[in-house]
Short mmCIF file of C-alpha atoms in Angstrom, two decimals:
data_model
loop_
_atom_site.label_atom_id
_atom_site.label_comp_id
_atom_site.label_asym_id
_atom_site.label_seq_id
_atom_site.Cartn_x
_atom_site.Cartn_y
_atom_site.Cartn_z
CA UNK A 88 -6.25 -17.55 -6.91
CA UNK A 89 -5.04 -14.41 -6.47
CA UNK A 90 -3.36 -13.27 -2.68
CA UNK A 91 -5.82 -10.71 -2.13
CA UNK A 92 -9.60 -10.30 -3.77
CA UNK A 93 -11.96 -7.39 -3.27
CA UNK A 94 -15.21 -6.73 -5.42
CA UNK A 95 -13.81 -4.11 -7.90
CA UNK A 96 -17.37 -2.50 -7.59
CA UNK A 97 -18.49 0.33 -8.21
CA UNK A 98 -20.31 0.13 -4.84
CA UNK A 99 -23.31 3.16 -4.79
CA UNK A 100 -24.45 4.13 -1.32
CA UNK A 101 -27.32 6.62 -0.54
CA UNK A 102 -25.59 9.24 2.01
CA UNK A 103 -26.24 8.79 5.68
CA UNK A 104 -25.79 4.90 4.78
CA UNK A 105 -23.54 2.44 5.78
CA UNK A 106 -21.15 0.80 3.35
CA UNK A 107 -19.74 -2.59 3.52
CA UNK A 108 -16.51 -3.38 1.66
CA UNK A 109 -15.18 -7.20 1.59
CA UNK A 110 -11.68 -8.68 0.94
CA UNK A 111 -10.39 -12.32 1.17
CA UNK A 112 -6.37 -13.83 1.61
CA UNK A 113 -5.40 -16.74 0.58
CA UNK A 114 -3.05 -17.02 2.99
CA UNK A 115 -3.98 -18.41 6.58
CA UNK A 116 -0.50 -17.72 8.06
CA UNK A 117 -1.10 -13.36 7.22
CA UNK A 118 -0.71 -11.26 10.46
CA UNK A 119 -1.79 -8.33 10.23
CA UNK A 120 -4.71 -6.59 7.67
CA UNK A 121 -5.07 -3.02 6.34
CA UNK A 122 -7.62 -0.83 4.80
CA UNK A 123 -6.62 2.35 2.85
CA UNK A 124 -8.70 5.01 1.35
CA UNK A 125 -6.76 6.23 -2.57
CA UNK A 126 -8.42 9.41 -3.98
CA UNK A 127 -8.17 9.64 -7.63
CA UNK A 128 -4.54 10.43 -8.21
CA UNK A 129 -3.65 10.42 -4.73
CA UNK A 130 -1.80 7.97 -2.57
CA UNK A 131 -3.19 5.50 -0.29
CA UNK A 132 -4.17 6.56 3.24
CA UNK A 133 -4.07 4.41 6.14
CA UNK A 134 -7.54 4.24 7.58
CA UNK A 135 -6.56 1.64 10.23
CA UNK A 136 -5.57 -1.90 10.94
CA UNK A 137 -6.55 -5.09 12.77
CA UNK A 138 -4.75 -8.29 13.77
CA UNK A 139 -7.05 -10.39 15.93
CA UNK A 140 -10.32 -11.72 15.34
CA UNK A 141 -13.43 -9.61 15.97
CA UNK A 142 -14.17 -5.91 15.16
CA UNK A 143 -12.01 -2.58 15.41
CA UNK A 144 -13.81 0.68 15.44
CA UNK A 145 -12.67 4.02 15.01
CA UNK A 146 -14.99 6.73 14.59
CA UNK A 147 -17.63 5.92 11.51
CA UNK A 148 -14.93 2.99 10.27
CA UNK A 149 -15.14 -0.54 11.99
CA UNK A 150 -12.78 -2.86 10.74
CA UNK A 151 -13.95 -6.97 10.91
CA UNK A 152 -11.54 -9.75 11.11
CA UNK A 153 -12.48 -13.40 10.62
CA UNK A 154 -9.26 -15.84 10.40
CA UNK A 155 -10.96 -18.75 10.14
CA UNK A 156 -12.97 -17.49 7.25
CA UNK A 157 -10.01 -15.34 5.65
CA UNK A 158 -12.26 -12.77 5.42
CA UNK A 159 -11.69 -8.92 6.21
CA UNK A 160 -14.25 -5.90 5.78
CA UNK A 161 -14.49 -2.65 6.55
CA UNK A 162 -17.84 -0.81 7.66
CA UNK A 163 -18.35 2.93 7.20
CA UNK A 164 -21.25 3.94 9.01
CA UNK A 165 -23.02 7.57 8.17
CA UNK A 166 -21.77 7.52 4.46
CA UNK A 167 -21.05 10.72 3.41
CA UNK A 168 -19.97 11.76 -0.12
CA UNK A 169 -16.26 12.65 1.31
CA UNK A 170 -16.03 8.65 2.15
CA UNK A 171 -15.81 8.35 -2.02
CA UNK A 172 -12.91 6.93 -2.95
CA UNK A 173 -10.91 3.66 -3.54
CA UNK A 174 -10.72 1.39 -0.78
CA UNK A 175 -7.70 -0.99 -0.75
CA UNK A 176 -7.31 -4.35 1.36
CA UNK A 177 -4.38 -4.99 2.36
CA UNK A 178 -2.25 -7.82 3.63
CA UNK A 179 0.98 -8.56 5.65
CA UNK A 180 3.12 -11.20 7.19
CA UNK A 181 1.88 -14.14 3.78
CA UNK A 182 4.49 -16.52 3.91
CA UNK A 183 5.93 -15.74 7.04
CA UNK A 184 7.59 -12.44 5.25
CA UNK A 185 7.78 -8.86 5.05
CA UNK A 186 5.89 -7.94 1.92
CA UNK A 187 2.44 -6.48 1.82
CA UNK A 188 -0.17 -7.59 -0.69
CA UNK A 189 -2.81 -5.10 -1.74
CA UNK A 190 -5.89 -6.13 -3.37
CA UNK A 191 -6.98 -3.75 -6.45
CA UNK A 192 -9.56 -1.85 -4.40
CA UNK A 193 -12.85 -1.50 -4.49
CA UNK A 194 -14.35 1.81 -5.64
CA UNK A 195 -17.21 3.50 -3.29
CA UNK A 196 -19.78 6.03 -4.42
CA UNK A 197 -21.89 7.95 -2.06
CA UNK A 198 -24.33 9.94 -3.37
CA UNK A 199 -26.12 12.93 -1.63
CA UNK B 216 6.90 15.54 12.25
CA UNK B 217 7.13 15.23 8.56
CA UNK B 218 5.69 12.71 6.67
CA UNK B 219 6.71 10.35 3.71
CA UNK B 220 8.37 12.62 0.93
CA UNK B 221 9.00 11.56 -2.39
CA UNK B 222 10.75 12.90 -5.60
CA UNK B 223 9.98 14.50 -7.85
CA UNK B 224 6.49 14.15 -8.51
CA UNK B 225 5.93 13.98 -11.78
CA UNK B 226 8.75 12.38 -14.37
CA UNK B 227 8.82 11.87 -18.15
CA UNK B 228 10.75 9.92 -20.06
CA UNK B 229 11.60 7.78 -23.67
CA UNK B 230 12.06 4.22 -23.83
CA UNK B 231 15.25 2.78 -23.28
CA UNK B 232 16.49 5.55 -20.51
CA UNK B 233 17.13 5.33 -16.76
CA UNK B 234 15.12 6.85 -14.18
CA UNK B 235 16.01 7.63 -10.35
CA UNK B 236 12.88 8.17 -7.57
CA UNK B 237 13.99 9.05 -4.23
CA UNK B 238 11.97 8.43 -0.92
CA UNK B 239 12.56 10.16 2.86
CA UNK B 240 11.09 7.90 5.45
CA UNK B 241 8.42 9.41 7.85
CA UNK B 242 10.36 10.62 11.41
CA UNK B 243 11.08 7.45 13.32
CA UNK B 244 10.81 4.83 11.12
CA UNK B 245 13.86 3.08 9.54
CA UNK B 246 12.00 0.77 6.75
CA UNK B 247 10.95 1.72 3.49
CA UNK B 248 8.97 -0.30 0.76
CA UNK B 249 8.59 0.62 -2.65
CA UNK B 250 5.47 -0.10 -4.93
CA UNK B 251 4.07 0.48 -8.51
CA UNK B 252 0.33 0.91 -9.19
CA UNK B 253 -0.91 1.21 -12.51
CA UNK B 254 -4.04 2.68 -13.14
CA UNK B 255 -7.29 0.67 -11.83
CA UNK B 256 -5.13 -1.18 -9.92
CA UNK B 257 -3.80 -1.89 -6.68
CA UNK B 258 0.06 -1.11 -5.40
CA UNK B 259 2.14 -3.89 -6.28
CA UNK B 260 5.17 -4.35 -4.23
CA UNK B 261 8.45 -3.73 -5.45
CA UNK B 262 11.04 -4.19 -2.64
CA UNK B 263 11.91 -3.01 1.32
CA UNK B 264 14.77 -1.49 2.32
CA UNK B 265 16.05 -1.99 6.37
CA UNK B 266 19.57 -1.81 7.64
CA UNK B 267 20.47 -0.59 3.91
CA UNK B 268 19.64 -4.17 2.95
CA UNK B 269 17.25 -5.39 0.21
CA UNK B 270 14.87 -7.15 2.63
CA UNK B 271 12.16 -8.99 0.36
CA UNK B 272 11.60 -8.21 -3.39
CA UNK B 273 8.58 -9.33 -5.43
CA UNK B 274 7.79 -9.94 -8.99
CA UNK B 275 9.89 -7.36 -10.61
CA UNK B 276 12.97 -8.12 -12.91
CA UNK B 277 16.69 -6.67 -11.94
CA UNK B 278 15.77 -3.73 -14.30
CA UNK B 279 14.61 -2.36 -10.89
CA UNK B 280 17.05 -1.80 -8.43
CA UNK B 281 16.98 0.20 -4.89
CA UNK B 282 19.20 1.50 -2.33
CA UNK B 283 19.23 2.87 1.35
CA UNK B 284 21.40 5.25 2.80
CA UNK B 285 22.12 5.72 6.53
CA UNK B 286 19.90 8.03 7.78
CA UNK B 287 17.17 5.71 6.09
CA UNK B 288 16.36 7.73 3.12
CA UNK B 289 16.09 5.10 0.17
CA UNK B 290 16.56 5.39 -3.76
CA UNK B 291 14.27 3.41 -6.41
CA UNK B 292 16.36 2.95 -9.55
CA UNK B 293 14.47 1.52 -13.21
CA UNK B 294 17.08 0.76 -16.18
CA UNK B 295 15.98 0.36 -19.78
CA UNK B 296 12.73 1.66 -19.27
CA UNK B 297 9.56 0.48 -21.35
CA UNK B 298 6.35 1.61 -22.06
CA UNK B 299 4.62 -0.26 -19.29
CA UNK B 300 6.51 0.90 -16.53
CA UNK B 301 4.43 3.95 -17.01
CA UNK B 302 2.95 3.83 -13.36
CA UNK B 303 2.69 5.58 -9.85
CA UNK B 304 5.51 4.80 -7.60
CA UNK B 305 5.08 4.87 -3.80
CA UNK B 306 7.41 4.60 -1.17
CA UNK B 307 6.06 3.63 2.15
CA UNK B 308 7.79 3.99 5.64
CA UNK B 309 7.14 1.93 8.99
CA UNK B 310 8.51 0.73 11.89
CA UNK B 311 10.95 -2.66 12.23
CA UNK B 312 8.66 -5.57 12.35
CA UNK B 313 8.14 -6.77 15.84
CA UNK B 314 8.98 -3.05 17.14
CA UNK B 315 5.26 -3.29 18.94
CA UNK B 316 6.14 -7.01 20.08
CA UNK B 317 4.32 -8.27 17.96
CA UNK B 318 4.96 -10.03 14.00
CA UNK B 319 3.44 -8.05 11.15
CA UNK B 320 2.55 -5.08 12.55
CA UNK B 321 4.63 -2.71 10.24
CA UNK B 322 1.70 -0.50 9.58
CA UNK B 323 3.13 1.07 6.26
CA UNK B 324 2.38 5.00 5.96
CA UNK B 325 2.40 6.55 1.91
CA UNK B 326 4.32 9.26 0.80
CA UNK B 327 2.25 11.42 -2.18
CA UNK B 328 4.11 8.95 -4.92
CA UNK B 329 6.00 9.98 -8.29
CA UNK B 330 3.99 9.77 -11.58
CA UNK B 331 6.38 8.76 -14.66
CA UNK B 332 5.09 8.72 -17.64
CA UNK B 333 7.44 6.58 -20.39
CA UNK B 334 6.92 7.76 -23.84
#
């Protein structure tokens, strides 16, 4: 089982929709949970985090946190075709350490 | 403030050589982690640097090696290079861990990476 999952996609939203990406730990003892956005051949951009249970919003992006579940996802509401991109999960604190995990990113398309 | 800045940004080179990457934290922060992402993939981490110590390393064999200097800047070093090291490298920068009280929260920020290309 790998550390960190996410649906590789492609995921196709109609602009003006809202776009729901998923990612699962395996670890219960992670502490902390990022999303990035990667354009193609750029590096990853920190879109924002979350470390308790419930929802984070900023702006169109609400982050979800579910510990129980060890479940993350991110919600971009009002799609636009800017928002395509790469979306990486990403995971600290597994194993009581330093290291963060990313998962391989699912890829969003929004079309106009 | 300045950001993460890495060098250079692009890189060629043949199998068997050496290859140095260089990093410059973002203004305030004093940790840097390195990663490798290969295309279609997500980064995969390499090592962190704090207090010019190797903090945590992953899955990568001694052929990679690191180093941080005093005023935090940090050094990625790959001997006897192969074919599939062909990859982007990213150095990330963040606070200590616990600086915000609280465990984990080293939110890491990206510099733009160095693309090396092993031929």
């Amino acid at each position: 089982q790998k550390e960190v999952e996410q649906n590789s996609g492609p995921l196709s939203v109609p602009e003006g929709a809202i776009a729901s990406l998923n990612c699962t730990y395996s670890d219960r003892g992670s502490q902390s949970f990022f999303w990035y956005r990667q354009y193609s051949g750029k590096s990853p951009e920190l879109i924002m985090f979350i470390y308790s249970n419930g929802d984070k919003e900023d702006g169109r992006f609400t982050a979800q946190l579910n510990k129980a579940s060890q479940y993350v996802s991110l919600l971009i509401r009002d799609s636009q075709p800017s928002d395509s991109a790469t979306y990486l999960c990403a995971v600290n604190g597994l194993g009581g350490g330093f290291k963060t995990i990313f998962g391989a990113g699912t890829r969003l398309f929004v079309k106009a | 403030d300045a950001g993460v800045t890495q060098s250079p940004t692009h890189l060629i080179k043949t199998r068997g050589q050496q290859v140095t990457l260089r990093c410059s934290p973002k203004s305030g922060h004093d940790t840097v982690s390195w990663y490798q992402q290969a295309l279609g993939q997500g980064p995969q981490f390499i090592f962190q640097y704090y207090e010019e110590e190797e903090r945590q390393r992953g899955n990568f064999p001694d052929r990679f090696s690191g180093h941080q200097f005093p005023n935090y800047s940090s050094e990625l070093n790959v001997n006897a290079l192969l074919l599939g090291d062909s990859a982007l490298y990213l150095c990330a920068s963040s606070l200590p861990r616990g600086t915000s009280g609280r465990a984990g929260t080293d939110t890491q920020y990206f510099g733009p990476g160095t693309r090396l290309t092993v031929l």
